[in-house]
XYZ file of C-alpha atoms in Angstrom:
317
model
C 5.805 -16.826 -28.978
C 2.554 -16.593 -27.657
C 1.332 -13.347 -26.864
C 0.962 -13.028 -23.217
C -2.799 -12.361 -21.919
C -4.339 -9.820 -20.269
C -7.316 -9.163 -18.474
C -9.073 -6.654 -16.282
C -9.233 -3.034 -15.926
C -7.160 -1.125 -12.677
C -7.827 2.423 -11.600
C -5.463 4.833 -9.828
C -7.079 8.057 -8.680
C -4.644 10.298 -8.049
C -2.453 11.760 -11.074
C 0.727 12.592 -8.664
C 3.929 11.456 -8.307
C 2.453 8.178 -6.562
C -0.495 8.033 -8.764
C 1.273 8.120 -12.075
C 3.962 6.293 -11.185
C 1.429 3.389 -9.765
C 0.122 3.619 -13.214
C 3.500 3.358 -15.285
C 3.995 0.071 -12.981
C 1.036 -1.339 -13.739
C 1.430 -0.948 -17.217
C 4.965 -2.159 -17.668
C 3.494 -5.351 -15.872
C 1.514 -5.990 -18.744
C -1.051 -8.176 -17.423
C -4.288 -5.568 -16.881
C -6.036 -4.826 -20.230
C -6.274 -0.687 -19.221
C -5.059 1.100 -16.818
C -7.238 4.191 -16.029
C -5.722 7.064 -14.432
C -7.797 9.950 -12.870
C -7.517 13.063 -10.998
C -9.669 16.492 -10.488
C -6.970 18.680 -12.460
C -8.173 18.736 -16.405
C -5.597 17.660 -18.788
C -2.754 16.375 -16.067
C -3.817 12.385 -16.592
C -4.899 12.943 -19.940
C -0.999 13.693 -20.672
C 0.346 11.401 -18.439
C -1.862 8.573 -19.808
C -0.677 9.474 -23.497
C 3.303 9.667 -21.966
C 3.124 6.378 -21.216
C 1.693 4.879 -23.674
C 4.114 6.312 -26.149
C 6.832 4.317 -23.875
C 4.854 1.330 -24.850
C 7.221 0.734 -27.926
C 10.265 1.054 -26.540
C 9.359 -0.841 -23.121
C 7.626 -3.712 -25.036
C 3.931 -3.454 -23.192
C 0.377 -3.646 -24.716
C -1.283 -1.931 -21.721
C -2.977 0.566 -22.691
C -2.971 3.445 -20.691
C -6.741 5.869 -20.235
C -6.211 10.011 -18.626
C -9.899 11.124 -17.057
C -9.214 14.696 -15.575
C -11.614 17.068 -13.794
C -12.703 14.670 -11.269
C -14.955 12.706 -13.291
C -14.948 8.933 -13.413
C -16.779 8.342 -16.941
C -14.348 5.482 -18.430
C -13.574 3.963 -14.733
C -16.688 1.821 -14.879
C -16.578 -1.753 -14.011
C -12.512 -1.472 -12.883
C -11.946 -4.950 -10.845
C -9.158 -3.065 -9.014
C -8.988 0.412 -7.564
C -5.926 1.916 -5.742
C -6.612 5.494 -3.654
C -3.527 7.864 -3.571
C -5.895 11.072 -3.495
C -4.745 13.072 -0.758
C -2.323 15.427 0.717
C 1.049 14.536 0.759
C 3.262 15.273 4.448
C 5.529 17.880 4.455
C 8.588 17.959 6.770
C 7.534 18.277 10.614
C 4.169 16.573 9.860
C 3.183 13.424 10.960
C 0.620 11.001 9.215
C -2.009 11.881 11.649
C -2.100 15.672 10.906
C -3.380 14.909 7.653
C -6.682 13.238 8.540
C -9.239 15.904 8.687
C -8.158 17.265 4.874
C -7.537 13.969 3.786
C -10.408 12.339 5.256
C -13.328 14.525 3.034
C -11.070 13.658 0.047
C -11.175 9.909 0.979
C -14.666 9.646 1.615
C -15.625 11.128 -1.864
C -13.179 9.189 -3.811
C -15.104 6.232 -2.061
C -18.639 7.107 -3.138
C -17.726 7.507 -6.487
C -15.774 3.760 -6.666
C -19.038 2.546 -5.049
C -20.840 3.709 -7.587
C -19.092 3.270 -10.622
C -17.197 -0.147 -9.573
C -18.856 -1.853 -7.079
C -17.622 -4.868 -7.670
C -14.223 -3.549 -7.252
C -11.145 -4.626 -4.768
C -9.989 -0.951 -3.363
C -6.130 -0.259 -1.855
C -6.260 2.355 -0.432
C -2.499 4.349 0.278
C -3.690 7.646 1.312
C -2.571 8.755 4.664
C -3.143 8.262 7.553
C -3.201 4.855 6.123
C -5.303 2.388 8.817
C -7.676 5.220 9.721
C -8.441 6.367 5.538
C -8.703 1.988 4.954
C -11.308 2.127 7.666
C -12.966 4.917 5.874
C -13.100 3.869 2.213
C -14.989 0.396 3.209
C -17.407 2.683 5.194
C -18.745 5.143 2.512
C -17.957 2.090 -0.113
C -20.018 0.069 2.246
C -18.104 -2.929 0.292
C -17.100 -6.013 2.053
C -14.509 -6.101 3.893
C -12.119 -8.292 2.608
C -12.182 -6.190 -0.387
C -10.764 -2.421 1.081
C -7.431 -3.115 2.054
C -4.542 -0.634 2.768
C -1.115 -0.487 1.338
C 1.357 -0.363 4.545
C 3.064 -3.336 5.440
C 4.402 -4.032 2.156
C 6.150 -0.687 1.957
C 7.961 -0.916 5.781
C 8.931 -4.446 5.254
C 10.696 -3.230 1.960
C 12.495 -0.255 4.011
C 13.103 -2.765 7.029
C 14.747 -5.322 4.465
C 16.917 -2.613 2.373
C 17.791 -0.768 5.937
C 19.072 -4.057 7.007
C 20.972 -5.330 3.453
C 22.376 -2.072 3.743
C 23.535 -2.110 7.295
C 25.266 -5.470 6.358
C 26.404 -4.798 3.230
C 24.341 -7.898 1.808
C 22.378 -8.071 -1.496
C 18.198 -7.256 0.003
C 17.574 -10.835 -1.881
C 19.140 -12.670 0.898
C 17.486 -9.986 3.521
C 13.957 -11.505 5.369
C 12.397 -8.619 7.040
C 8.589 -8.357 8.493
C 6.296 -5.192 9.636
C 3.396 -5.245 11.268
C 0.660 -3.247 12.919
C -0.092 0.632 12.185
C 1.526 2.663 9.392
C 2.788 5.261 11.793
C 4.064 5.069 15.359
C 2.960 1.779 16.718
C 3.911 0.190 12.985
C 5.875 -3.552 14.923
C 8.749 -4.266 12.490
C 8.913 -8.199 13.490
C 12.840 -8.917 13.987
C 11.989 -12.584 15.294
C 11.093 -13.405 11.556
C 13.794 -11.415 10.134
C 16.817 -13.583 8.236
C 19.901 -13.057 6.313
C 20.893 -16.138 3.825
C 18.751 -17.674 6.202
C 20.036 -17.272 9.564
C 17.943 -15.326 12.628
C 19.031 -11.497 12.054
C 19.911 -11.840 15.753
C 22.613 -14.519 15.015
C 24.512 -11.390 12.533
C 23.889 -8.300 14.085
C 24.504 -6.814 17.581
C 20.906 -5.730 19.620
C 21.543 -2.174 19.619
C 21.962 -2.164 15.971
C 18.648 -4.114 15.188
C 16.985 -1.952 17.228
C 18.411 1.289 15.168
C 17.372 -0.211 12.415
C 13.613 -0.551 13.815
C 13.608 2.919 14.725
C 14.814 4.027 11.202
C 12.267 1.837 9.557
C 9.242 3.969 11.840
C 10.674 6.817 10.856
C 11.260 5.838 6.976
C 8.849 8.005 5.406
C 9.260 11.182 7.560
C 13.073 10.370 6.670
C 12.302 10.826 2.482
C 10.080 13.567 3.466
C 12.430 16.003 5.039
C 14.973 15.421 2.336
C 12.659 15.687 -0.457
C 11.272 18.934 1.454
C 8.407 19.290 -0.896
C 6.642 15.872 -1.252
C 6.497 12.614 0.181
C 8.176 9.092 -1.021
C 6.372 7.324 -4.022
C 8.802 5.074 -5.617
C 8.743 2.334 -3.022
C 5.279 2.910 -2.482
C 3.750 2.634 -5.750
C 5.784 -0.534 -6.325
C 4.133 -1.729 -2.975
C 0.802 -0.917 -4.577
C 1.321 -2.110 -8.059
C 2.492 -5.804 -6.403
C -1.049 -5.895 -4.189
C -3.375 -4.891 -7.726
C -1.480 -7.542 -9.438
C -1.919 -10.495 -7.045
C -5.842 -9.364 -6.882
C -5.955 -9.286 -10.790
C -3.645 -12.925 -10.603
C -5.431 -14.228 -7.839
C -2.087 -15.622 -6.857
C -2.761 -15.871 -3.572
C 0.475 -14.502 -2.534
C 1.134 -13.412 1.597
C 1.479 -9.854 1.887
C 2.100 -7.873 4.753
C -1.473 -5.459 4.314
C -3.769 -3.605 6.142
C -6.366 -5.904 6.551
C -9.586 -6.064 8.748
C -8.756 -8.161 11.704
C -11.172 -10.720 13.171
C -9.870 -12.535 15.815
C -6.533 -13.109 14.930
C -3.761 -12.603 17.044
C -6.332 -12.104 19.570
C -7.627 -9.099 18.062
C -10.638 -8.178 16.721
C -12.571 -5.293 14.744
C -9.874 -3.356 13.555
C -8.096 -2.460 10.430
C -4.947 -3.157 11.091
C -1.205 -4.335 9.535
C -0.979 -8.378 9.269
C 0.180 -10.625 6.926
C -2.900 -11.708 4.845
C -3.605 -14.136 1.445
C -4.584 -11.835 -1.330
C -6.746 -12.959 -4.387
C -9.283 -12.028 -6.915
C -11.822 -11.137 -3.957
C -9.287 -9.245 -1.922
C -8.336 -10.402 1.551
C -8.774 -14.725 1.244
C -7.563 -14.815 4.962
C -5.433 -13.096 7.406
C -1.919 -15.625 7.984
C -0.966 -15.686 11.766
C 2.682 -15.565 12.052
C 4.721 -17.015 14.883
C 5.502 -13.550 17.603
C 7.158 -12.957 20.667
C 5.695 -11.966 23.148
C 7.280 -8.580 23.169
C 6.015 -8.064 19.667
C 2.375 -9.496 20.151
C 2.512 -7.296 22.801
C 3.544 -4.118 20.000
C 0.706 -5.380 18.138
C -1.933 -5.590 20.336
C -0.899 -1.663 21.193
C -0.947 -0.838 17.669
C -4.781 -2.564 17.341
C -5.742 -0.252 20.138
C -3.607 2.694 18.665
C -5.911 2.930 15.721
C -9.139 1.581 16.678
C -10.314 5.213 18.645
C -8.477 6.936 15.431
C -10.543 4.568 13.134
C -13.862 5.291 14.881
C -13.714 9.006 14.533
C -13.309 8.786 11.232
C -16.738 7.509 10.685
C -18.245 11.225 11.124
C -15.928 12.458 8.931
């Protein structure tokens, strides 16, 4: 058999539970020639790094896997793909939004050192608040921007989907779910697009119960958070992540449910906001309008004006 090629270099800053296990994903994909892994803390991605790639026998993956500790970014040069989880983590009681002052001079940094060492890179960003930190990575990147997008969407539609597969009892492959608009509490799970083997979600399961299920799925990470009492969720998230870095490095051109800057669609413009959008080797191809009710054109047009005040201050930040 052929060996199967791969091309490109990804980094995650950020040697946490998200970070490294963004990093173990992208490895086990297979299809990046490195995967670089840095945080401030000496030693911590330097160990991770050489974890993993002593899985790389057993799991059957070429990847190799690079550890840069103490903040530095020597080795991260030229990465075609970089995904921010520096940051904070919530704790129970705290919403998104309380993180953004701390998180917001960690953001910006990370950001001036990408620009610098990758500027021809595609950033995800995850770190949260998610819309307002997006806003502020392609502001101190000062990079296009169709290529700083944020990792939101990807991650509610997954919780919407496995809330409603397991609400039904169903397998999630026959579940169709869709979230839109900010990662927080104006995020628009989209229930008009949402199917089970095909038929409107509406046509299986009662209104009072769909509508549980959209309140569960806005309250999905402060639900991990106060049983995990000392950290936030990273397995669905870094899987989220790892699938956007991959369809940049592919160019597949696969629809994702992103934070995206929005231009006009939907009748909104000049925001950073959750949409369905085209990813490929330059990012953001094109933001995909969707068919909405009113009701939930309505949500997102709140949502658009929910972060845009949020994403200004964060300029002077």
């Amino acid at each position: 058999m052929a060996e199967q090629p791969r091309n490109g270099k990804v980094t995650v800053v950020g040697a946490g539970f998200y970070g490294s296990t963004t990093a173990l994903r992208l490895a086990e994909y297979d299809v990046f020639e490195t995967v670089v892994l840095t945080d401030i803390v000496e030693g911590k991605p330097e160990g991770l790094a050489l974890d993993i790639n002593q899985s790389r026998p057993i799991e059957g993956f070429e990847t190799r896997v690079v550890g840069v500790g103490g903040g530095s970014y020597e080795g991260t040069e030229g990465s075609d793909v970089v995904v921010v989880t520096a940051g904070l983590p919530r704790k129970p009681g705290m919403s998104r939004m309380d993180l953004i002052e701390t998180n917001a001079g960690i953001v910006r940094s990370v950001a001036e050192n990408i620009a610098q060492s990758s500027p021809d890179a595609v950033v995800i960003v995850v770190s949260n608040p998610l819309d307002e930190m997006t806003a502020l990575a392609q502001l101190a990147t000062g990079f296009p921007k169709e290529r700083v997008m944020g990792q939101a969407g990807m991650l509610d539609t997954a919780r919407f989907t496995n809330n409603v597969a397991e609400e039904l009892g169903v397998p999630v492959s026959s579940v169709r779910t869709l979230t839109l608009g900010s990662h927080g509490d104006t995020m628009v799970p989209v229930p008009s697009r949402c199917t089970v083997d095909g038929k409107p979600l509406a046509d299986v399961m009662a209104p009072d119960r769909v509508e549980h299920l959209v309140q569960r799925t806005r309250n999905g990470g402060a639900e991990v958070v106060a049983l995990l009492k000392t950290g936030s969720a990273y397995y669905a998230p870094s899987a989220a992540a790892a699938r956007m870095a991959r369809a940049v490095i592919e160019d597949s051109g696969a629809v994702m449910p992103v934070c995206a800057w929005v231009d006009g669609e939907y009748g909104i413009s000049g925001v950073y906001l959750g949409v369905e959008a085209e990813i490929g080797r330059g990012g953001v191809r094109r933001v995909v309008e969707g068919d909405l009710t009113d009701s939930e054109l309505a949500g997102l047009r709140e949502a658009a004006e929910a972060v845009r005040a949020k994403q200004a201050d964060v300029a002077d930040m």
